[in-house]
Amino acid sequence: VDAVIITAGQAHFGALKDMTPQDNLISVNSKLLGQVNTVLIGTNYVKDHGSFTLVTGIMMDDPILAGASAALANGGVKAFAKSAALELPRGIRINTVSPNVLEESWENYKDFFIGFNPVSAKKVANAFVKSVKGGQTGQSYEVY
């Protein structure tokens, strides 16, 4: 495998006052650990000098209401990638892409991202290309 891009992972959205530990585990087990475990297992299958690209999101830097659990998972993914970059073997690289809400899905999400400036899917796609084909590791490509 030359490169692995992970954009999957479910996160819990809901008011903090109503969140339960079980709700929060949705974000931790799916969004955070799903990506971390893919790297842990996938390292055995990625070629020398290959790469992993994980996905986070703007909420870790610019919070939204009802997004605390998702922000936690995003921040954890970013911290993991930055630290794992120091230890991945055989020149394997790891980065994250942290997109803002997309122009293409703005109508569906605008009520959650009040005052945000959406970005194009093309701009976000270029960050994934940079992560896979570039030479850097341990970076977070923020497309805000």
N, CA, C and O atoms as a GROMACS GRO file, in nm:
protein
  576
    1VAL      N    1   0.085  -0.117   0.000
    1VAL     CA    2   0.000   0.000   0.000
    1VAL      C    3   0.090   0.124   0.000
    1VAL      O    4   0.179   0.137   0.084
    2ASP      N    5   0.066   0.213  -0.094
    2ASP     CA    6   0.145   0.335  -0.102
    2ASP      C    7   0.100   0.440  -0.001
    2ASP      O    8   0.183   0.505   0.063
    3ALA      N    9  -0.030   0.457   0.013
    3ALA     CA   10  -0.082   0.560   0.102
    3ALA      C   11  -0.220   0.520   0.152
    3ALA      O   12  -0.296   0.451   0.084
    4VAL      N   13  -0.250   0.564   0.273
    4VAL     CA   14  -0.381   0.540   0.334
    4VAL      C   15  -0.438   0.676   0.374
    4VAL      O   16  -0.374   0.754   0.445
    5ILE      N   17  -0.559   0.704   0.328
    5ILE     CA   18  -0.632   0.825   0.367
    5ILE      C   19  -0.755   0.779   0.443
    5ILE      O   20  -0.834   0.699   0.394
    6ILE      N   21  -0.769   0.831   0.565
    6ILE     CA   22  -0.882   0.791   0.649
    6ILE      C   23  -0.969   0.914   0.672
    6ILE      O   24  -0.926   1.011   0.735
    7THR      N   25  -1.091   0.909   0.621
    7THR     CA   26  -1.186   1.019   0.645
    7THR      C   27  -1.308   0.969   0.720
    7THR      O   28  -1.406   1.042   0.736
    8ALA      N   29  -1.303   0.847   0.765
    8ALA     CA   30  -1.418   0.787   0.834
    8ALA      C   31  -1.411   0.814   0.983
    8ALA      O   32  -1.305   0.844   1.038
    9GLY      N   33  -1.525   0.802   1.046
    9GLY     CA   34  -1.531   0.812   1.191
    9GLY      C   35  -1.654   0.889   1.234
    9GLY      O   36  -1.677   1.002   1.189
   10GLN      N   37  -1.730   0.829   1.319
   10GLN     CA   38  -1.851   0.891   1.371
   10GLN      C   39  -1.816   0.972   1.495
   10GLN      O   40  -1.726   0.935   1.571
   11ALA      N   41  -1.887   1.082   1.515
   11ALA     CA   42  -1.869   1.163   1.635
   11ALA      C   43  -2.005   1.198   1.693
   11ALA      O   44  -2.104   1.209   1.621
   12HIS      N   45  -2.008   1.213   1.824
   12HIS     CA   46  -2.131   1.252   1.893
   12HIS      C   47  -2.145   1.403   1.890
   12HIS      O   48  -2.050   1.475   1.917
   13PHE      N   49  -2.264   1.450   1.856
   13PHE     CA   50  -2.298   1.591   1.863
   13PHE      C   51  -2.416   1.605   1.957
   13PHE      O   52  -2.518   1.537   1.942
   14GLY      N   53  -2.403   1.692   2.053
   14GLY     CA   54  -2.510   1.716   2.148
   14GLY      C   55  -2.462   1.809   2.257
   14GLY      O   56  -2.342   1.826   2.278
   15ALA      N   57  -2.556   1.870   2.326
   15ALA     CA   58  -2.524   1.964   2.432
   15ALA      C   59  -2.441   1.896   2.541
   15ALA      O   60  -2.467   1.782   2.578
   16LEU      N   61  -2.343   1.967   2.590
   16LEU     CA   62  -2.256   1.914   2.694
   16LEU      C   63  -2.335   1.874   2.818
   16LEU      O   64  -2.305   1.773   2.881
   17LYS      N   65  -2.435   1.953   2.854
   17LYS     CA   66  -2.514   1.924   2.975
   17LYS      C   67  -2.590   1.792   2.964
   17LYS      O   68  -2.627   1.733   3.066
   18ASP      N   69  -2.614   1.747   2.842
   18ASP     CA   70  -2.686   1.622   2.821
   18ASP      C   71  -2.596   1.504   2.787
   18ASP      O   72  -2.642   1.390   2.781
   19MET      N   73  -2.468   1.530   2.765
   19MET     CA   74  -2.375   1.425   2.720
   19MET      C   75  -2.347   1.326   2.833
   19MET      O   76  -2.326   1.365   2.948
   20THR      N   77  -2.347   1.200   2.797
   20THR     CA   78  -2.312   1.094   2.891
   20THR      C   79  -2.176   1.037   2.851
   20THR      O   80  -2.131   1.058   2.738
   21PRO      N   81  -2.112   0.966   2.941
   21PRO     CA   82  -1.988   0.900   2.903
   21PRO      C   83  -2.006   0.807   2.782
   21PRO      O   84  -1.916   0.795   2.699
   22GLN      N   85  -2.121   0.742   2.773
   22GLN     CA   86  -2.148   0.653   2.660
   22GLN      C   87  -2.157   0.732   2.530
   22GLN      O   88  -2.109   0.686   2.426
   23ASP      N   89  -2.220   0.850   2.534
   23ASP     CA   90  -2.225   0.936   2.416
   23ASP      C   91  -2.085   0.972   2.371
   23ASP      O   92  -2.053   0.966   2.252
   24ASN      N   93  -2.002   1.011   2.466
   24ASN     CA   94  -1.866   1.054   2.432
   24ASN      C   95  -1.784   0.939   2.374
   24ASN      O   96  -1.697   0.962   2.290
   25LEU      N   97  -1.812   0.818   2.418
   25LEU     CA   98  -1.738   0.702   2.365
   25LEU      C   99  -1.762   0.682   2.215
   25LEU      O  100  -1.680   0.620   2.147
   26ILE      N  101  -1.873   0.732   2.164
   26ILE     CA  102  -1.896   0.724   2.019
   26ILE      C  103  -1.782   0.794   1.946
   26ILE      O  104  -1.724   0.738   1.852
   27SER      N  105  -1.749   0.916   1.988
   27SER     CA  106  -1.641   0.992   1.925
   27SER      C  107  -1.505   0.928   1.949
   27SER      O  108  -1.422   0.919   1.859
   28VAL      N  109  -1.483   0.885   2.072
   28VAL     CA  110  -1.353   0.828   2.107
   28VAL      C  111  -1.330   0.696   2.033
   28VAL      O  112  -1.225   0.677   1.973
   29ASN      N  113  -1.428   0.607   2.038
   29ASN     CA  114  -1.409   0.476   1.977
   29ASN      C  115  -1.410   0.480   1.825
   29ASN      O  116  -1.336   0.404   1.761
   30SER      N  117  -1.490   0.565   1.767
   30SER     CA  118  -1.502   0.568   1.621
   30SER      C  119  -1.403   0.666   1.557
   30SER      O  120  -1.311   0.624   1.488
   31LYS      N  121  -1.422   0.793   1.581
   31LYS     CA  122  -1.341   0.896   1.515
   31LYS      C  123  -1.195   0.890   1.558
   31LYS      O  124  -1.105   0.892   1.474
   32LEU      N  125  -1.170   0.883   1.688
   32LEU     CA  126  -1.032   0.884   1.739
   32LEU      C  127  -0.965   0.747   1.725
   32LEU      O  128  -0.867   0.734   1.651
   33LEU      N  129  -1.016   0.648   1.793
   33LEU     CA  130  -0.949   0.518   1.793
   33LEU      C  131  -0.960   0.447   1.659
   33LEU      O  132  -0.872   0.368   1.624
   34GLY      N  133  -1.065   0.475   1.583
   34GLY     CA  134  -1.074   0.416   1.449
   34GLY      C  135  -0.955   0.456   1.363
   34GLY      O  136  -0.898   0.373   1.292
   35GLN      N  137  -0.918   0.584   1.368
   35GLN     CA  138  -0.805   0.631   1.289
   35GLN      C  139  -0.672   0.586   1.348
   35GLN      O  140  -0.582   0.544   1.276
   36VAL      N  141  -0.659   0.596   1.480
   36VAL     CA  142  -0.536   0.553   1.546
   36VAL      C  143  -0.510   0.404   1.520
   36VAL      O  144  -0.398   0.366   1.483
   37ASN      N  145  -0.612   0.322   1.537
   37ASN     CA  146  -0.593   0.178   1.518
   37ASN      C  147  -0.564   0.142   1.373
   37ASN      O  148  -0.493   0.045   1.346
   38THR      N  149  -0.618   0.218   1.280
   38THR     CA  150  -0.585   0.194   1.138
   38THR      C  151  -0.436   0.217   1.115
   38THR      O  152  -0.374   0.142   1.040
   39VAL      N  153  -0.380   0.318   1.176
   39VAL     CA  154  -0.236   0.343   1.164
   39VAL      C  155  -0.157   0.230   1.231
   39VAL      O  156  -0.060   0.179   1.174
   40LEU      N  157  -0.198   0.192   1.351
   40LEU     CA  158  -0.124   0.087   1.423
   40LEU      C  159  -0.122  -0.043   1.344
   40LEU      O  160  -0.017  -0.107   1.334
   41ILE      N  161  -0.233  -0.082   1.288
   41ILE     CA  162  -0.240  -0.205   1.210
   41ILE      C  163  -0.183  -0.184   1.070
   41ILE      O  164  -0.111  -0.269   1.018
   42GLY      N  165  -0.215  -0.070   1.010
   42GLY     CA  166  -0.174  -0.043   0.872
   42GLY      C  167  -0.027  -0.024   0.851
   42GLY      O  168   0.022  -0.041   0.739
   43THR      N  169   0.047   0.012   0.956
   43THR     CA  170   0.191   0.030   0.943
   43THR      C  171   0.258  -0.095   0.886
   43THR      O  172   0.360  -0.085   0.817
   44ASN      N  173   0.203  -0.210   0.916
   44ASN     CA  174   0.260  -0.336   0.865
   44ASN      C  175   0.236  -0.354   0.716
   44ASN      O  176   0.299  -0.441   0.654
   45TYR      N  177   0.148  -0.276   0.656
   45TYR     CA  178   0.111  -0.294   0.516
   45TYR      C  179   0.152  -0.178   0.425
   45TYR      O  180   0.150  -0.191   0.303
   46VAL      N  181   0.188  -0.066   0.484
   46VAL     CA  182   0.228   0.050   0.405
   46VAL      C  183   0.375   0.035   0.365
   46VAL      O  184   0.459  -0.002   0.446
   47LYS      N  185   0.403   0.065   0.239
   47LYS     CA  186   0.538   0.054   0.186
   47LYS      C  187   0.633   0.153   0.255
   47LYS      O  188   0.590   0.251   0.315
   48ASP      N  189   0.762   0.125   0.244
   48ASP     CA  190   0.862   0.220   0.289
   48ASP      C  191   0.835   0.355   0.223
   48ASP      O  192   0.807   0.362   0.104
   49HIS      N  193   0.844   0.462   0.301
   49HIS     CA  194   0.821   0.599   0.255
   49HIS      C  195   0.676   0.624   0.209
   49HIS      O  196   0.649   0.721   0.139
   50GLY      N  197   0.586   0.537   0.250
   50GLY     CA  198   0.444   0.559   0.223
   50GLY      C  199   0.388   0.662   0.320
   50GLY      O  200   0.463   0.729   0.391
   51SER      N  201   0.255   0.674   0.323
   51SER     CA  202   0.199   0.776   0.411
   51SER      C  203   0.060   0.740   0.461
   51SER      O  204  -0.014   0.661   0.401
   52PHE      N  205   0.028   0.801   0.573
   52PHE     CA  206  -0.108   0.801   0.629
   52PHE      C  207  -0.155   0.946   0.631
   52PHE      O  208  -0.079   1.037   0.664
   53THR      N  209  -0.280   0.966   0.596
   53THR     CA  210  -0.344   1.097   0.613
   53THR      C  211  -0.472   1.074   0.690
   53THR      O  212  -0.561   1.000   0.646
   54LEU      N  213  -0.482   1.140   0.805
   54LEU     CA  214  -0.599   1.130   0.890
   54LEU      C  215  -0.680   1.259   0.876
   54LEU      O  216  -0.628   1.360   0.829
   55VAL      N  217  -0.806   1.256   0.918
   55VAL     CA  218  -0.889   1.376   0.906
   55VAL      C  219  -0.933   1.422   1.045
   55VAL      O  220  -0.971   1.342   1.130
   56THR      N  221  -0.926   1.552   1.064
   56THR     CA  222  -0.974   1.613   1.188
   56THR      C  223  -1.086   1.709   1.149
   56THR      O  224  -1.182   1.666   1.084
   57GLY      N  225  -1.078   1.833   1.187
   57GLY     CA  226  -1.181   1.929   1.149
   57GLY      C  227  -1.166   2.059   1.226
   57GLY      O  228  -1.102   2.063   1.331
   58ILE      N  229  -1.226   2.162   1.175
   58ILE     CA  230  -1.213   2.296   1.230
   58ILE      C  231  -1.260   2.308   1.374
   58ILE      O  232  -1.214   2.395   1.447
   59MET      N  233  -1.350   2.220   1.416
   59MET     CA  234  -1.408   2.232   1.550
   59MET      C  235  -1.306   2.220   1.661
   59MET      O  236  -1.332   2.267   1.772
   60MET      N  237  -1.192   2.158   1.635
   60MET     CA  238  -1.091   2.148   1.741
   60MET      C  239  -1.025   2.283   1.766
   60MET      O  240  -0.971   2.307   1.874
   61ASP      N  241  -1.029   2.372   1.667
   61ASP     CA  242  -0.969   2.505   1.680
   61ASP      C  243  -1.072   2.616   1.692
   61ASP      O  244  -1.043   2.721   1.750
   62ASP      N  245  -1.189   2.593   1.638
   62ASP     CA  246  -1.295   2.694   1.636
   62ASP      C  247  -1.425   2.623   1.673
   62ASP      O  248  -1.501   2.583   1.584
   63PRO      N  249  -1.452   2.608   1.802
   63PRO     CA  250  -1.563   2.524   1.849
   63PRO      C  251  -1.700   2.572   1.804
   63PRO      O  252  -1.722   2.690   1.775
   64ILE      N  253  -1.791   2.476   1.798
   64ILE     CA  254  -1.932   2.504   1.772
   64ILE      C  255  -2.013   2.450   1.889
   64ILE      O  256  -1.968   2.362   1.962
   65LEU      N  257  -2.133   2.502   1.906
   65LEU     CA  258  -2.223   2.450   2.007
   65LEU      C  259  -2.253   2.303   1.978
   65LEU      O  260  -2.272   2.265   1.862
   66ALA      N  261  -2.257   2.224   2.080
   66ALA     CA  262  -2.288   2.080   2.072
   66ALA      C  263  -2.177   1.999   2.006
   66ALA      O  264  -2.200   1.885   1.965
   67GLY      N  265  -2.058   2.057   1.996
   67GLY     CA  266  -1.948   1.988   1.927
   67GLY      C  267  -1.832   1.947   2.016
   67GLY      O  268  -1.725   1.914   1.964
   68ALA      N  269  -1.849   1.949   2.147
   68ALA     CA  270  -1.736   1.921   2.237
   68ALA      C  271  -1.676   1.782   2.217
   68ALA      O  272  -1.554   1.766   2.218
   69SER      N  273  -1.760   1.683   2.201
   69SER     CA  274  -1.709   1.547   2.185
   69SER      C  275  -1.635   1.530   2.052
   69SER      O  276  -1.531   1.466   2.047
   70ALA      N  277  -1.689   1.588   1.946
   70ALA     CA  278  -1.622   1.583   1.816
   70ALA      C  279  -1.490   1.658   1.822
   70ALA      O  280  -1.390   1.612   1.765
   71ALA      N  281  -1.487   1.772   1.890
   71ALA     CA  282  -1.363   1.850   1.904
   71ALA      C  283  -1.257   1.770   1.978
   71ALA      O  284  -1.139   1.772   1.942
   72LEU      N  285  -1.299   1.699   2.082
   72LEU     CA  286  -1.208   1.614   2.158
   72LEU      C  287  -1.143   1.510   2.068
   72LEU      O  288  -1.021   1.492   2.070
   73ALA      N  289  -1.224   1.442   1.988
   73ALA     CA  290  -1.171   1.339   1.898
   73ALA      C  291  -1.077   1.400   1.795
   73ALA      O  292  -0.970   1.345   1.768
   74ASN      N  293  -1.116   1.514   1.736
   74ASN     CA  294  -1.031   1.579   1.637
   74ASN      C  295  -0.896   1.618   1.696
   74ASN      O  296  -0.791   1.595   1.635
   75GLY      N  297  -0.899   1.677   1.815
   75GLY     CA  298  -0.774   1.716   1.879
   75GLY      C  299  -0.686   1.596   1.911
   75GLY      O  300  -0.564   1.603   1.899
   76GLY      N  301  -0.748   1.487   1.952
   76GLY     CA  302  -0.673   1.366   1.980
   76GLY      C  303  -0.607   1.308   1.856
   76GLY      O  304  -0.493   1.262   1.862
   77VAL      N  305  -0.678   1.310   1.744
   77VAL     CA  306  -0.622   1.262   1.618
   77VAL      C  307  -0.501   1.346   1.579
   77VAL      O  308  -0.398   1.293   1.539
   78LYS      N  309  -0.515   1.478   1.590
   78LYS     CA  310  -0.405   1.568   1.554
   78LYS      C  311  -0.283   1.542   1.642
   78LYS      O  312  -0.171   1.533   1.592
   79ALA      N  313  -0.304   1.531   1.773
   79ALA     CA  314  -0.193   1.507   1.866
   79ALA      C  315  -0.127   1.372   1.839
   79ALA      O  316  -0.004   1.360   1.843
   80PHE      N  317  -0.208   1.271   1.812
   80PHE     CA  318  -0.153   1.138   1.781
   80PHE      C  319  -0.063   1.144   1.658
   80PHE      O  320   0.049   1.092   1.660
   81ALA      N  321  -0.111   1.207   1.551
   81ALA     CA  322  -0.033   1.212   1.427
   81ALA      C  323   0.098   1.286   1.446
   81ALA      O  324   0.202   1.243   1.396
   82LYS      N  325   0.094   1.396   1.518
   82LYS     CA  326   0.215   1.474   1.540
   82LYS      C  327   0.319   1.392   1.616
   82LYS      O  328   0.438   1.396   1.585
   83SER      N  329   0.273   1.318   1.716
   83SER     CA  330   0.363   1.237   1.796
   83SER      C  331   0.407   1.111   1.722
   83SER      O  332   0.525   1.074   1.726
   84ALA      N  333   0.315   1.045   1.653
   84ALA     CA  334   0.348   0.922   1.580
   84ALA      C  335   0.450   0.948   1.470
   84ALA      O  336   0.527   0.859   1.434
   85ALA      N  337   0.451   1.070   1.416
   85ALA     CA  338   0.546   1.104   1.309
   85ALA      C  339   0.690   1.083   1.354
   85ALA      O  340   0.778   1.055   1.272
   86LEU      N  341   0.715   1.095   1.482
   86LEU     CA  342   0.850   1.076   1.535
   86LEU      C  343   0.893   0.929   1.536
   86LEU      O  344   1.012   0.899   1.540
   87GLU      N  345   0.795   0.838   1.534
   87GLU     CA  346   0.827   0.698   1.556
   87GLU      C  347   0.790   0.602   1.444
   87GLU      O  348   0.830   0.486   1.447
   88LEU      N  349   0.716   0.648   1.345
   88LEU     CA  350   0.679   0.555   1.238
   88LEU      C  351   0.805   0.503   1.169
   88LEU      O  352   0.897   0.580   1.141
   89PRO      N  353   0.809   0.376   1.141
   89PRO     CA  354   0.931   0.316   1.083
   89PRO      C  355   0.940   0.338   0.932
   89PRO      O  356   0.843   0.378   0.867
   90ARG      N  357   1.057   0.310   0.878
   90ARG     CA  358   1.082   0.298   0.734
   90ARG      C  359   1.045   0.424   0.654
   90ARG      O  360   1.010   0.415   0.536
   91GLY      N  361   1.053   0.539   0.718
   91GLY     CA  362   1.025   0.663   0.648
   91GLY      C  363   0.878   0.686   0.619
   91GLY      O  364   0.844   0.772   0.538
   92ILE      N  365   0.790   0.612   0.684
   92ILE     CA  366   0.646   0.633   0.665
   92ILE      C  367   0.608   0.768   0.726
   92ILE      O  368   0.649   0.801   0.837
   93ARG      N  369   0.531   0.844   0.652
   93ARG     CA  370   0.488   0.976   0.695
   93ARG      C  371   0.343   0.971   0.742
   93ARG      O  372   0.266   0.884   0.704
   94ILE      N  373   0.308   1.069   0.827
   94ILE     CA  374   0.170   1.082   0.874
   94ILE      C  375   0.137   1.230   0.890
   94ILE      O  376   0.215   1.306   0.947
   95ASN      N  377   0.022   1.269   0.841
   95ASN     CA  378  -0.027   1.406   0.851
   95ASN      C  379  -0.178   1.403   0.875
   95ASN      O  380  -0.242   1.298   0.863
   96THR      N  381  -0.232   1.520   0.908
   96THR     CA  382  -0.376   1.533   0.917
   96THR      C  383  -0.423   1.645   0.825
   96THR      O  384  -0.349   1.740   0.797
   97VAL      N  385  -0.546   1.633   0.780
   97VAL     CA  386  -0.612   1.741   0.708
   97VAL      C  387  -0.730   1.783   0.794
   97VAL      O  388  -0.811   1.700   0.837
   98SER      N  389  -0.738   1.912   0.818
   98SER     CA  390  -0.842   1.967   0.904
   98SER      C  391  -0.925   2.066   0.823
   98SER      O  392  -0.889   2.183   0.812
   99PRO      N  393  -1.035   2.020   0.765
   99PRO     CA  394  -1.115   2.109   0.682
   99PRO      C  395  -1.219   2.190   0.761
   99PRO      O  396  -1.263   2.149   0.868
  100ASN      N  397  -1.253   2.302   0.705
  100ASN     CA  398  -1.369   2.379   0.748
  100ASN      C  399  -1.492   2.313   0.686
  100ASN      O  400  -1.479   2.217   0.611
  101VAL      N  401  -1.607   2.362   0.717
  101VAL     CA  402  -1.729   2.315   0.650
  101VAL      C  403  -1.716   2.346   0.501
  101VAL      O  404  -1.662   2.450   0.463
  102LEU      N  405  -1.764   2.256   0.417
  102LEU     CA  406  -1.749   2.270   0.272
  102LEU      C  407  -1.859   2.355   0.211
  102LEU      O  408  -1.974   2.353   0.254
  103GLU      N  409  -1.820   2.430   0.109
  103GLU     CA  410  -1.919   2.507   0.032
  103GLU      C  411  -2.029   2.415  -0.021
  103GLU      O  412  -2.147   2.451  -0.022
  104GLU      N  413  -1.988   2.298  -0.065
  104GLU     CA  414  -2.079   2.204  -0.128
  104GLU      C  415  -2.184   2.147  -0.032
  104GLU      O  416  -2.288   2.098  -0.075
  105SER      N  417  -2.157   2.154   0.097
  105SER     CA  418  -2.254   2.104   0.195
  105SER      C  419  -2.303   2.215   0.288
  105SER      O  420  -2.365   2.188   0.391
  106TRP      N  421  -2.276   2.339   0.252
  106TRP     CA  422  -2.310   2.453   0.336
  106TRP      C  423  -2.459   2.457   0.372
  106TRP      O  424  -2.494   2.484   0.487
  107GLU      N  425  -2.545   2.432   0.277
  107GLU     CA  426  -2.689   2.439   0.304
  107GLU      C  427  -2.731   2.342   0.414
  107GLU      O  428  -2.821   2.372   0.492
  108ASN      N  429  -2.667   2.228   0.421
  108ASN     CA  430  -2.701   2.128   0.523
  108ASN      C  431  -2.648   2.162   0.662
  108ASN      O  432  -2.705   2.120   0.762
  109TYR      N  433  -2.538   2.239   0.668
  109TYR     CA  434  -2.469   2.260   0.795
  109TYR      C  435  -2.459   2.404   0.841
  109TYR      O  436  -2.403   2.431   0.947
  110LYS      N  437  -2.513   2.498   0.764
  110LYS     CA  438  -2.495   2.641   0.795
  110LYS      C  439  -2.550   2.680   0.932
  110LYS      O  440  -2.498   2.772   0.994
  111ASP      N  441  -2.652   2.613   0.980
  111ASP     CA  442  -2.709   2.647   1.111
  111ASP      C  443  -2.616   2.608   1.226
  111ASP      O  444  -2.627   2.662   1.336
  112PHE      N  445  -2.525   2.515   1.202
  112PHE     CA  446  -2.429   2.472   1.304
  112PHE      C  447  -2.301   2.556   1.300
  112PHE      O  448  -2.233   2.571   1.402
  113PHE      N  449  -2.269   2.610   1.183
  113PHE     CA  450  -2.144   2.682   1.163
  113PHE      C  451  -2.170   2.831   1.136
  113PHE      O  452  -2.126   2.886   1.035
  114ILE      N  453  -2.241   2.894   1.228
  114ILE     CA  454  -2.280   3.034   1.213
  114ILE      C  455  -2.155   3.122   1.212
  114ILE      O  456  -2.071   3.115   1.302
  115GLY      N  457  -2.144   3.205   1.108
  115GLY     CA  458  -2.032   3.297   1.096
  115GLY      C  459  -1.907   3.236   1.035
  115GLY      O  460  -1.807   3.306   1.018
  116PHE      N  461  -1.910   3.109   1.003
  116PHE     CA  462  -1.794   3.043   0.940
  116PHE      C  463  -1.792   3.077   0.791
  116PHE      O  464  -1.896   3.107   0.732
  117ASN      N  465  -1.676   3.070   0.732
  117ASN     CA  466  -1.659   3.090   0.589
  117ASN      C  467  -1.627   2.956   0.525
  117ASN      O  468  -1.514   2.909   0.536
  118PRO      N  469  -1.724   2.893   0.458
  118PRO     CA  470  -1.700   2.760   0.400
  118PRO      C  471  -1.590   2.764   0.294
  118PRO      O  472  -1.563   2.867   0.233
  119VAL      N  473  -1.530   2.648   0.274
  119VAL     CA  474  -1.423   2.634   0.175
  119VAL      C  475  -1.466   2.532   0.069
  119VAL      O  476  -1.555   2.451   0.094
  120SER      N  477  -1.403   2.537  -0.046
  120SER     CA  478  -1.438   2.446  -0.155
  120SER      C  479  -1.380   2.307  -0.131
  120SER      O  480  -1.274   2.291  -0.070
  121ALA      N  481  -1.450   2.207  -0.181
  121ALA     CA  482  -1.400   2.070  -0.174
  121ALA      C  483  -1.268   2.057  -0.250
  121ALA      O  484  -1.182   1.978  -0.211
  122LYS      N  485  -1.251   2.134  -0.356
  122LYS     CA  486  -1.126   2.130  -0.433
  122LYS      C  487  -1.008   2.175  -0.347
  122LYS      O  488  -0.900   2.115  -0.352
  123LYS      N  489  -1.029   2.279  -0.268
  123LYS     CA  490  -0.922   2.328  -0.182
  123LYS      C  491  -0.886   2.221  -0.077
  123LYS      O  492  -0.768   2.200  -0.047
  124VAL      N  493  -0.986   2.155  -0.022
  124VAL     CA  494  -0.960   2.049   0.077
  124VAL      C  495  -0.890   1.931   0.009
  124VAL      O  496  -0.798   1.873   0.066
  125ALA      N  497  -0.935   1.896  -0.111
  125ALA     CA  498  -0.871   1.785  -0.184
  125ALA      C  499  -0.723   1.812  -0.207
  125ALA      O  500  -0.641   1.720  -0.199
  126ASN      N  501  -0.688   1.936  -0.235
  126ASN     CA  502  -0.547   1.970  -0.255
  126ASN      C  503  -0.465   1.946  -0.129
  126ASN      O  504  -0.348   1.910  -0.138
  127ALA      N  505  -0.525   1.966  -0.012
  127ALA     CA  506  -0.454   1.938   0.113
  127ALA      C  507  -0.426   1.788   0.126
  127ALA      O  508  -0.319   1.748   0.173
  128PHE      N  509  -0.521   1.705   0.084
  128PHE     CA  510  -0.497   1.561   0.085
  128PHE      C  511  -0.387   1.522  -0.013
  128PHE      O  512  -0.303   1.437   0.018
  129VAL      N  513  -0.385   1.584  -0.130
  129VAL     CA  514  -0.279   1.558  -0.228
  129VAL      C  515  -0.144   1.596  -0.169
  129VAL      O  516  -0.048   1.521  -0.181
  130LYS      N  517  -0.137   1.713  -0.106
  130LYS     CA  518  -0.012   1.758  -0.045
  130LYS      C  519   0.035   1.660   0.061
  130LYS      O  520   0.154   1.629   0.070
  131SER      N  521  -0.057   1.610   0.141
  131SER     CA  522  -0.021   1.516   0.246
  131SER      C  523   0.035   1.386   0.188
  131SER      O  524   0.134   1.334   0.238
  132VAL      N  525  -0.030   1.335   0.084
  132VAL     CA  526   0.012   1.207   0.026
  132VAL      C  527   0.139   1.220  -0.056
  132VAL      O  528   0.229   1.137  -0.046
  133LYS      N  529   0.147   1.323  -0.137
  133LYS     CA  530   0.258   1.333  -0.233
  133LYS      C  531   0.372   1.423  -0.188
  133LYS      O  532   0.480   1.422  -0.248
  134GLY      N  533   0.351   1.501  -0.083
  134GLY     CA  534   0.455   1.590  -0.033
  134GLY      C  535   0.555   1.514   0.051
  134GLY      O  536   0.547   1.392   0.064
  135GLY      N  537   0.649   1.586   0.108
  135GLY     CA  538   0.754   1.522   0.187
  135GLY      C  539   0.743   1.543   0.336
  135GLY      O  540   0.823   1.488   0.412
  136GLN      N  541   0.645   1.622   0.381
  136GLN     CA  542   0.637   1.654   0.522
  136GLN      C  543   0.569   1.544   0.602
  136GLN      O  544   0.494   1.462   0.548
  137THR      N  545   0.596   1.546   0.732
  137THR     CA  546   0.532   1.452   0.822
  137THR      C  547   0.504   1.522   0.955
  137THR      O  548   0.574   1.615   0.994
  138GLY      N  549   0.400   1.476   1.022
  138GLY     CA  550   0.363   1.534   1.149
  138GLY      C  551   0.291   1.667   1.137
  138GLY      O  552   0.279   1.741   1.234
  139GLN      N  553   0.242   1.698   1.017
  139GLN     CA  554   0.178   1.827   0.992
  139GLN      C  555   0.027   1.816   1.000
  139GLN      O  556  -0.031   1.709   0.981
  140SER      N  557  -0.035   1.930   1.028
  140SER     CA  558  -0.181   1.942   1.018
  140SER      C  559  -0.209   2.047   0.912
  140SER      O  560  -0.181   2.166   0.931
  141TYR      N  561  -0.265   2.003   0.802
  141TYR     CA  562  -0.300   2.094   0.692
  141TYR      C  563  -0.440   2.147   0.720
  141TYR      O  564  -0.540   2.079   0.698
  142GLU      N  565  -0.444   2.270   0.768
  142GLU     CA  566  -0.570   2.332   0.807
  142GLU      C  567  -0.625   2.412   0.691
  142GLU      O  568  -0.562   2.507   0.644
  143VAL      N  569  -0.742   2.375   0.645
  143VAL     CA  570  -0.807   2.441   0.532
  143VAL      C  571  -0.926   2.519   0.587
  143VAL      O  572  -1.040   2.475   0.580
  144TYR      N  573  -0.894   2.636   0.643
  144TYR     CA  574  -0.994   2.719   0.708
  144TYR      C  575  -1.019   2.844   0.628
  144TYR      O  576  -1.101   2.927   0.666
   0.00000   0.00000   0.00000
